Amino acid sequence: MNKKIVALLVLICLLAGVLSACGKDKEINIIYPIVSDPECVDPQIAETDSAKLIVQNCMEGLVRIGSDGKILPGVAEKWEVSEDGLTYTFHLRSDTNWQTLRSHKNVLGEDYAEKFNTKVTAQDVVFGIRRALRPETKAEDAYLLFPIKNAEKVYEGSANEKNLGISAPDDSTVVIELQRAYPDLLRVLTYPMCMPCNEEFFEATGAKYGLELKYTLCNGPFYIGKWVSDGSLTLYKNEGYKGSAAVGAQAVYLNINANEQQRISKFNQGDYNVISLTAEQYVSIKRSDEINVLSSNNITEAFIFNFNDKYLSNDNIRKALIHATDVSDFSKDGNTNLCKGLVPDSCRWGESSYRDTVGKVNLPVYSADTASNYFKKGLDELDTTNISVTILCPEKYRNSTIRAIQRWEEVFGLSITVSVKATEREDIEKAVADGDYQIALYSLAADDDSALKFLNRFNSQSDDNFAKFEDADYDKLISDCMSQSAGEDICSSCKYAEQFLINNGIVYPVFYESSYIAFSGDANGVYAIAGLTVPDFSLRKAAKQ
């Protein structure tokens, strides 16, 4: 299964189940395949799909995401924001606790049940966020916390974490101080890195926190009850959970299965009752009255260019090809959700859609004259009279891509030779990662609901820089979004970064594509949540599709 596409959907929040029409007293169990063992479920460093799935189900931070993308209480029952937007004060519930296990005696001692304080406190929240910003932790999304006072300095190691703008005046109060207004803060606080962490338990694990069942401590709607390495995990309903999530399922069985076709087959046979699907896989599931589906527009299909190629390193050649492309050619094959920008629809800003907040970006339009002018300049700069290019594309988009290049041939005539190579998405990803391509129709999937994180993949300093793109001006744009120099309007800065990539012919977004979650049997009454990594999924029942 395509990791980038599944990264969004694999993080469904199975916890928010509502009993199906089979009867309120019937026990519901979820059976869901994951691609790999989570290896480590330390929330502050959770990076794999499997690890994030477990953290989202088994941990709860100050707040959580609700049915319509709105913020709901988590371990905090209420909060206030100062008039200037710089100070957030959270008041914790008195009934939120850590779930202890018998195996914890190996970590906390034989008398752990009497001596360990299971209450989730404000200090646990402070310690968790401090850990996320420690240089040695290397939390992948730590930059999203930089608006907190001294956060960037703590992350860089130039300030003591005690100077971080987060404090616990008492056991039930957390205060976060910002260096600039940050409307996205509450949503970011739902991310795994912001989950509470009990310092006593953490220290007792001896640097093994989250590596095994006995080194794991949960406070969410579920807890890990069984963990068989490279086999399966079982999450049990936390009967002591008193939070805002409505928990219907009694257990979630996570079966490790890396075989894509086998996963689909087992779902069709009823062995799994929830499954994540790509657009290609979606057509392989059986249709019946018992099958419900949720979808999310979390993928941008875009043309990307290899800047190390002798032709495509030229700005004018790239711009010529873009202006010679008519995206309506792709809608003829049913891809009617044409792009309004580079960032997909699933990304959010605060409690609103990112795209609705910033509006459309200015996308290049088909113009033979404009394309010809750019192309002539490019040929002159390259000191050549013709170029040859090959486009990699997924098999399902072969016809649309061929129609697109026919326009190139019409506009540029004998000055260009173009070929299309249709192949599997995995082959395209490998070719791009290896730099062995010229142009590719590439699936850019949102790993979560952050527009800034989506755009950060083009930052030369990012570990997610799939195309190995380097541009000092763009790096500064992203750096400005993460630091004080972006001012209060980080959202507008993100839109500017989108426009930069498009205007400079770095990437050309064409249309959005969906990923899916299918439910069957008793799982029909289970909801999926619009949580920290599942943008645009709400606490609503799946619709028949």
mmCIF file with all atom_site columns, N, CA and C in Angstrom, residues 357-396:
data_model
loop_
_atom_site.group_PDB
_atom_site.id
_atom_site.type_symbol
_atom_site.label_atom_id
_atom_site.label_alt_id
_atom_site.label_comp_id
_atom_site.label_asym_id
_atom_site.label_entity_id
_atom_site.label_seq_id
_atom_site.pdbx_PDB_ins_code
_atom_site.Cartn_x
_atom_site.Cartn_y
_atom_site.Cartn_z
_atom_site.occupancy
_atom_site.B_iso_or_equiv
_atom_site.pdbx_formal_charge
_atom_site.auth_seq_id
_atom_site.auth_comp_id
_atom_site.auth_asym_id
_atom_site.auth_atom_id
_atom_site.pdbx_PDB_model_num
ATOM 1   N N  . THR A 1 357 ? -9.948 29.446 4.134   1.00 0.00 ? 357 THR A N  1
ATOM 2   C CA . THR A 1 357 ? -9.385 30.592 4.841   1.00 0.00 ? 357 THR A CA 1
ATOM 3   C C  . THR A 1 357 ? -8.558 31.481 3.914   1.00 0.00 ? 357 THR A C  1
ATOM 4   N N  . VAL A 1 358 ? -7.709 30.869 3.090   1.00 0.00 ? 358 VAL A N  1
ATOM 5   C CA . VAL A 1 358 ? -6.784 31.662 2.262   1.00 0.00 ? 358 VAL A CA 1
ATOM 6   C C  . VAL A 1 358 ? -7.309 31.904 0.851   1.00 0.00 ? 358 VAL A C  1
ATOM 7   N N  . GLY A 1 359 ? -8.260 31.087 0.406   1.00 0.00 ? 359 GLY A N  1
ATOM 8   C CA . GLY A 1 359 ? -8.769 31.231 -0.953  1.00 0.00 ? 359 GLY A CA 1
ATOM 9   C C  . GLY A 1 359 ? -7.875 30.543 -1.979  1.00 0.00 ? 359 GLY A C  1
ATOM 10  N N  . LYS A 1 360 ? -8.260 30.660 -3.232  1.00 0.00 ? 360 LYS A N  1
ATOM 11  C CA . LYS A 1 360 ? -7.496 30.046 -4.312  1.00 0.00 ? 360 LYS A CA 1
ATOM 12  C C  . LYS A 1 360 ? -6.178 30.787 -4.533  1.00 0.00 ? 360 LYS A C  1
ATOM 13  N N  . VAL A 1 361 ? -5.178 30.064 -5.030  1.00 0.00 ? 361 VAL A N  1
ATOM 14  C CA . VAL A 1 361 ? -3.965 30.726 -5.501  1.00 0.00 ? 361 VAL A CA 1
ATOM 15  C C  . VAL A 1 361 ? -4.114 30.934 -7.003  1.00 0.00 ? 361 VAL A C  1
ATOM 16  N N  . ASN A 1 362 ? -3.261 31.766 -7.559  1.00 0.00 ? 362 ASN A N  1
ATOM 17  C CA . ASN A 1 362 ? -3.312 32.035 -8.997  1.00 0.00 ? 362 ASN A CA 1
ATOM 18  C C  . ASN A 1 362 ? -2.557 30.942 -9.736  1.00 0.00 ? 362 ASN A C  1
ATOM 19  N N  . LEU A 1 363 ? -3.294 30.085 -10.422 1.00 0.00 ? 363 LEU A N  1
ATOM 20  C CA . LEU A 1 363 ? -2.683 28.990 -11.163 1.00 0.00 ? 363 LEU A CA 1
ATOM 21  C C  . LEU A 1 363 ? -2.468 29.390 -12.622 1.00 0.00 ? 363 LEU A C  1
ATOM 22  N N  . PRO A 1 364 ? -1.373 28.958 -13.235 1.00 0.00 ? 364 PRO A N  1
ATOM 23  C CA . PRO A 1 364 ? -1.153 29.247 -14.655 1.00 0.00 ? 364 PRO A CA 1
ATOM 24  C C  . PRO A 1 364 ? -2.282 28.658 -15.501 1.00 0.00 ? 364 PRO A C  1
ATOM 25  N N  . VAL A 1 365 ? -2.651 29.337 -16.552 1.00 0.00 ? 365 VAL A N  1
ATOM 26  C CA . VAL A 1 365 ? -3.701 28.842 -17.452 1.00 0.00 ? 365 VAL A CA 1
ATOM 27  C C  . VAL A 1 365 ? -3.086 28.535 -18.812 1.00 0.00 ? 365 VAL A C  1
ATOM 28  N N  . TYR A 1 366 ? -3.767 27.669 -19.539 1.00 0.00 ? 366 TYR A N  1
ATOM 29  C CA . TYR A 1 366 ? -3.273 27.289 -20.852 1.00 0.00 ? 366 TYR A CA 1
ATOM 30  C C  . TYR A 1 366 ? -3.226 28.500 -21.783 1.00 0.00 ? 366 TYR A C  1
ATOM 31  N N  . SER A 1 367 ? -2.062 28.714 -22.401 1.00 0.00 ? 367 SER A N  1
ATOM 32  C CA . SER A 1 367 ? -1.893 29.800 -23.370 1.00 0.00 ? 367 SER A CA 1
ATOM 33  C C  . SER A 1 367 ? -0.769 29.412 -24.315 1.00 0.00 ? 367 SER A C  1
ATOM 34  N N  . ALA A 1 368 ? -1.127 29.105 -25.540 1.00 0.00 ? 368 ALA A N  1
ATOM 35  C CA . ALA A 1 368 ? -0.123 28.694 -26.526 1.00 0.00 ? 368 ALA A CA 1
ATOM 36  C C  . ALA A 1 368 ? 0.897  29.801 -26.763 1.00 0.00 ? 368 ALA A C  1
ATOM 37  N N  . ASP A 1 369 ? 0.445  31.046 -26.830 1.00 0.00 ? 369 ASP A N  1
ATOM 38  C CA . ASP A 1 369 ? 1.364  32.165 -27.080 1.00 0.00 ? 369 ASP A CA 1
ATOM 39  C C  . ASP A 1 369 ? 2.349  32.336 -25.920 1.00 0.00 ? 369 ASP A C  1
ATOM 40  N N  . THR A 1 370 ? 1.822  32.321 -24.683 1.00 0.00 ? 370 THR A N  1
ATOM 41  C CA . THR A 1 370 ? 2.705  32.471 -23.519 1.00 0.00 ? 370 THR A CA 1
ATOM 42  C C  . THR A 1 370 ? 3.700  31.328 -23.452 1.00 0.00 ? 370 THR A C  1
ATOM 43  N N  . ALA A 1 371 ? 3.214  30.101 -23.693 1.00 0.00 ? 371 ALA A N  1
ATOM 44  C CA . ALA A 1 371 ? 4.091  28.932 -23.668 1.00 0.00 ? 371 ALA A CA 1
ATOM 45  C C  . ALA A 1 371 ? 5.186  29.046 -24.725 1.00 0.00 ? 371 ALA A C  1
ATOM 46  N N  . SER A 1 372 ? 4.829  29.491 -25.937 1.00 0.00 ? 372 SER A N  1
ATOM 47  C CA . SER A 1 372 ? 5.805  29.609 -27.024 1.00 0.00 ? 372 SER A CA 1
ATOM 48  C C  . SER A 1 372 ? 6.880  30.638 -26.696 1.00 0.00 ? 372 SER A C  1
ATOM 49  N N  . ASN A 1 373 ? 6.486  31.745 -26.081 1.00 0.00 ? 373 ASN A N  1
ATOM 50  C CA . ASN A 1 373 ? 7.455  32.780 -25.720 1.00 0.00 ? 373 ASN A CA 1
ATOM 51  C C  . ASN A 1 373 ? 8.451  32.265 -24.681 1.00 0.00 ? 373 ASN A C  1
ATOM 52  N N  . TYR A 1 374 ? 7.936  31.580 -23.647 1.00 0.00 ? 374 TYR A N  1
ATOM 53  C CA . TYR A 1 374 ? 8.830  31.008 -22.635 1.00 0.00 ? 374 TYR A CA 1
ATOM 54  C C  . TYR A 1 374 ? 9.757  29.969 -23.260 1.00 0.00 ? 374 TYR A C  1
ATOM 55  N N  . PHE A 1 375 ? 9.197  29.161 -24.153 1.00 0.00 ? 375 PHE A N  1
ATOM 56  C CA . PHE A 1 375 ? 9.967  28.073 -24.744 1.00 0.00 ? 375 PHE A CA 1
ATOM 57  C C  . PHE A 1 375 ? 11.107 28.608 -25.605 1.00 0.00 ? 375 PHE A C  1
ATOM 58  N N  . LYS A 1 376 ? 10.832 29.640 -26.384 1.00 0.00 ? 376 LYS A N  1
ATOM 59  C CA . LYS A 1 376 ? 11.877 30.231 -27.225 1.00 0.00 ? 376 LYS A CA 1
ATOM 60  C C  . LYS A 1 376 ? 13.014 30.786 -26.360 1.00 0.00 ? 376 LYS A C  1
ATOM 61  N N  . LYS A 1 377 ? 12.646 31.470 -25.264 1.00 0.00 ? 377 LYS A N  1
ATOM 62  C CA . LYS A 1 377 ? 13.674 32.000 -24.362 1.00 0.00 ? 377 LYS A CA 1
ATOM 63  C C  . LYS A 1 377 ? 14.501 30.871 -23.780 1.00 0.00 ? 377 LYS A C  1
ATOM 64  N N  . GLY A 1 378 ? 13.824 29.788 -23.385 1.00 0.00 ? 378 GLY A N  1
ATOM 65  C CA . GLY A 1 378 ? 14.531 28.658 -22.795 1.00 0.00 ? 378 GLY A CA 1
ATOM 66  C C  . GLY A 1 378 ? 15.502 28.004 -23.756 1.00 0.00 ? 378 GLY A C  1
ATOM 67  N N  . LEU A 1 379 ? 15.062 27.813 -25.009 1.00 0.00 ? 379 LEU A N  1
ATOM 68  C CA . LEU A 1 379 ? 15.951 27.213 -26.013 1.00 0.00 ? 379 LEU A CA 1
ATOM 69  C C  . LEU A 1 379 ? 17.166 28.099 -26.259 1.00 0.00 ? 379 LEU A C  1
ATOM 70  N N  . ASP A 1 380 ? 16.940 29.405 -26.311 1.00 0.00 ? 380 ASP A N  1
ATOM 71  C CA . ASP A 1 380 ? 18.055 30.325 -26.519 1.00 0.00 ? 380 ASP A CA 1
ATOM 72  C C  . ASP A 1 380 ? 19.057 30.236 -25.363 1.00 0.00 ? 380 ASP A C  1
ATOM 73  N N  . GLU A 1 381 ? 18.544 30.175 -24.154 1.00 0.00 ? 381 GLU A N  1
ATOM 74  C CA . GLU A 1 381 ? 19.426 30.107 -22.978 1.00 0.00 ? 381 GLU A CA 1
ATOM 75  C C  . GLU A 1 381 ? 20.188 28.788 -22.929 1.00 0.00 ? 381 GLU A C  1
ATOM 76  N N  . LEU A 1 382 ? 19.554 27.728 -23.421 1.00 0.00 ? 382 LEU A N  1
ATOM 77  C CA . LEU A 1 382 ? 20.212 26.422 -23.437 1.00 0.00 ? 382 LEU A CA 1
ATOM 78  C C  . LEU A 1 382 ? 21.075 26.227 -24.683 1.00 0.00 ? 382 LEU A C  1
ATOM 79  N N  . ASP A 1 383 ? 20.970 27.179 -25.596 1.00 0.00 ? 383 ASP A N  1
ATOM 80  C CA . ASP A 1 383 ? 21.724 27.116 -26.850 1.00 0.00 ? 383 ASP A CA 1
ATOM 81  C C  . ASP A 1 383 ? 21.432 25.813 -27.598 1.00 0.00 ? 383 ASP A C  1
ATOM 82  N N  . THR A 1 384 ? 20.136 25.556 -27.786 1.00 0.00 ? 384 THR A N  1
ATOM 83  C CA . THR A 1 384 ? 19.711 24.353 -28.504 1.00 0.00 ? 384 THR A CA 1
ATOM 84  C C  . THR A 1 384 ? 18.456 24.677 -29.292 1.00 0.00 ? 384 THR A C  1
ATOM 85  N N  . THR A 1 385 ? 18.105 23.810 -30.226 1.00 0.00 ? 385 THR A N  1
ATOM 86  C CA . THR A 1 385 ? 16.907 24.030 -31.041 1.00 0.00 ? 385 THR A CA 1
ATOM 87  C C  . THR A 1 385 ? 15.782 23.060 -30.688 1.00 0.00 ? 385 THR A C  1
ATOM 88  N N  . ASN A 1 386 ? 16.076 22.053 -29.867 1.00 0.00 ? 386 ASN A N  1
ATOM 89  C CA . ASN A 1 386 ? 15.030 21.093 -29.482 1.00 0.00 ? 386 ASN A CA 1
ATOM 90  C C  . ASN A 1 386 ? 15.399 20.406 -28.177 1.00 0.00 ? 386 ASN A C  1
ATOM 91  N N  . ILE A 1 387 ? 14.381 19.872 -27.514 1.00 0.00 ? 387 ILE A N  1
ATOM 92  C CA . ILE A 1 387 ? 14.601 19.125 -26.268 1.00 0.00 ? 387 ILE A CA 1
ATOM 93  C C  . ILE A 1 387 ? 13.788 17.840 -26.317 1.00 0.00 ? 387 ILE A C  1
ATOM 94  N N  . SER A 1 388 ? 14.140 16.888 -25.475 1.00 0.00 ? 388 SER A N  1
ATOM 95  C CA . SER A 1 388 ? 13.376 15.641 -25.356 1.00 0.00 ? 388 SER A CA 1
ATOM 96  C C  . SER A 1 388 ? 13.105 15.387 -23.875 1.00 0.00 ? 388 SER A C  1
ATOM 97  N N  . VAL A 1 389 ? 11.867 15.025 -23.556 1.00 0.00 ? 389 VAL A N  1
ATOM 98  C CA . VAL A 1 389 ? 11.505 14.767 -22.166 1.00 0.00 ? 389 VAL A CA 1
ATOM 99  C C  . VAL A 1 389 ? 10.627 13.525 -22.075 1.00 0.00 ? 389 VAL A C  1
ATOM 100 N N  . THR A 1 390 ? 10.703 12.859 -20.923 1.00 0.00 ? 390 THR A N  1
ATOM 101 C CA . THR A 1 390 ? 9.859  11.703 -20.620 1.00 0.00 ? 390 THR A CA 1
ATOM 102 C C  . THR A 1 390 ? 9.073  11.998 -19.355 1.00 0.00 ? 390 THR A C  1
ATOM 103 N N  . ILE A 1 391 ? 7.778  11.700 -19.385 1.00 0.00 ? 391 ILE A N  1
ATOM 104 C CA . ILE A 1 391 ? 6.912  11.914 -18.230 1.00 0.00 ? 391 ILE A CA 1
ATOM 105 C C  . ILE A 1 391 ? 6.557  10.562 -17.615 1.00 0.00 ? 391 ILE A C  1
ATOM 106 N N  . LEU A 1 392 ? 6.779  10.443 -16.318 1.00 0.00 ? 392 LEU A N  1
ATOM 107 C CA . LEU A 1 392 ? 6.315  9.267  -15.580 1.00 0.00 ? 392 LEU A CA 1
ATOM 108 C C  . LEU A 1 392 ? 4.923  9.571  -15.033 1.00 0.00 ? 392 LEU A C  1
ATOM 109 N N  . CYS A 1 393 ? 4.013  8.611  -15.147 1.00 0.00 ? 393 CYS A N  1
ATOM 110 C CA . CYS A 1 393 ? 2.669  8.817  -14.598 1.00 0.00 ? 393 CYS A CA 1
ATOM 111 C C  . CYS A 1 393 ? 2.088  7.486  -14.153 1.00 0.00 ? 393 CYS A C  1
ATOM 112 N N  . PRO A 1 394 ? 1.140  7.513  -13.213 1.00 0.00 ? 394 PRO A N  1
ATOM 113 C CA . PRO A 1 394 ? 0.459  6.276  -12.838 1.00 0.00 ? 394 PRO A CA 1
ATOM 114 C C  . PRO A 1 394 ? -0.319 5.717  -14.022 1.00 0.00 ? 394 PRO A C  1
ATOM 115 N N  . GLU A 1 395 ? -0.462 4.416  -14.084 1.00 0.00 ? 395 GLU A N  1
ATOM 116 C CA . GLU A 1 395 ? -1.136 3.756  -15.191 1.00 0.00 ? 395 GLU A CA 1
ATOM 117 C C  . GLU A 1 395 ? -2.543 4.316  -15.412 1.00 0.00 ? 395 GLU A C  1
ATOM 118 N N  . LYS A 1 396 ? -3.259 4.603  -14.315 1.00 0.00 ? 396 LYS A N  1
ATOM 119 C CA . LYS A 1 396 ? -4.647 5.049  -14.453 1.00 0.00 ? 396 LYS A CA 1
ATOM 120 C C  . LYS A 1 396 ? -4.765 6.424  -15.100 1.00 0.00 ? 396 LYS A C  1
#
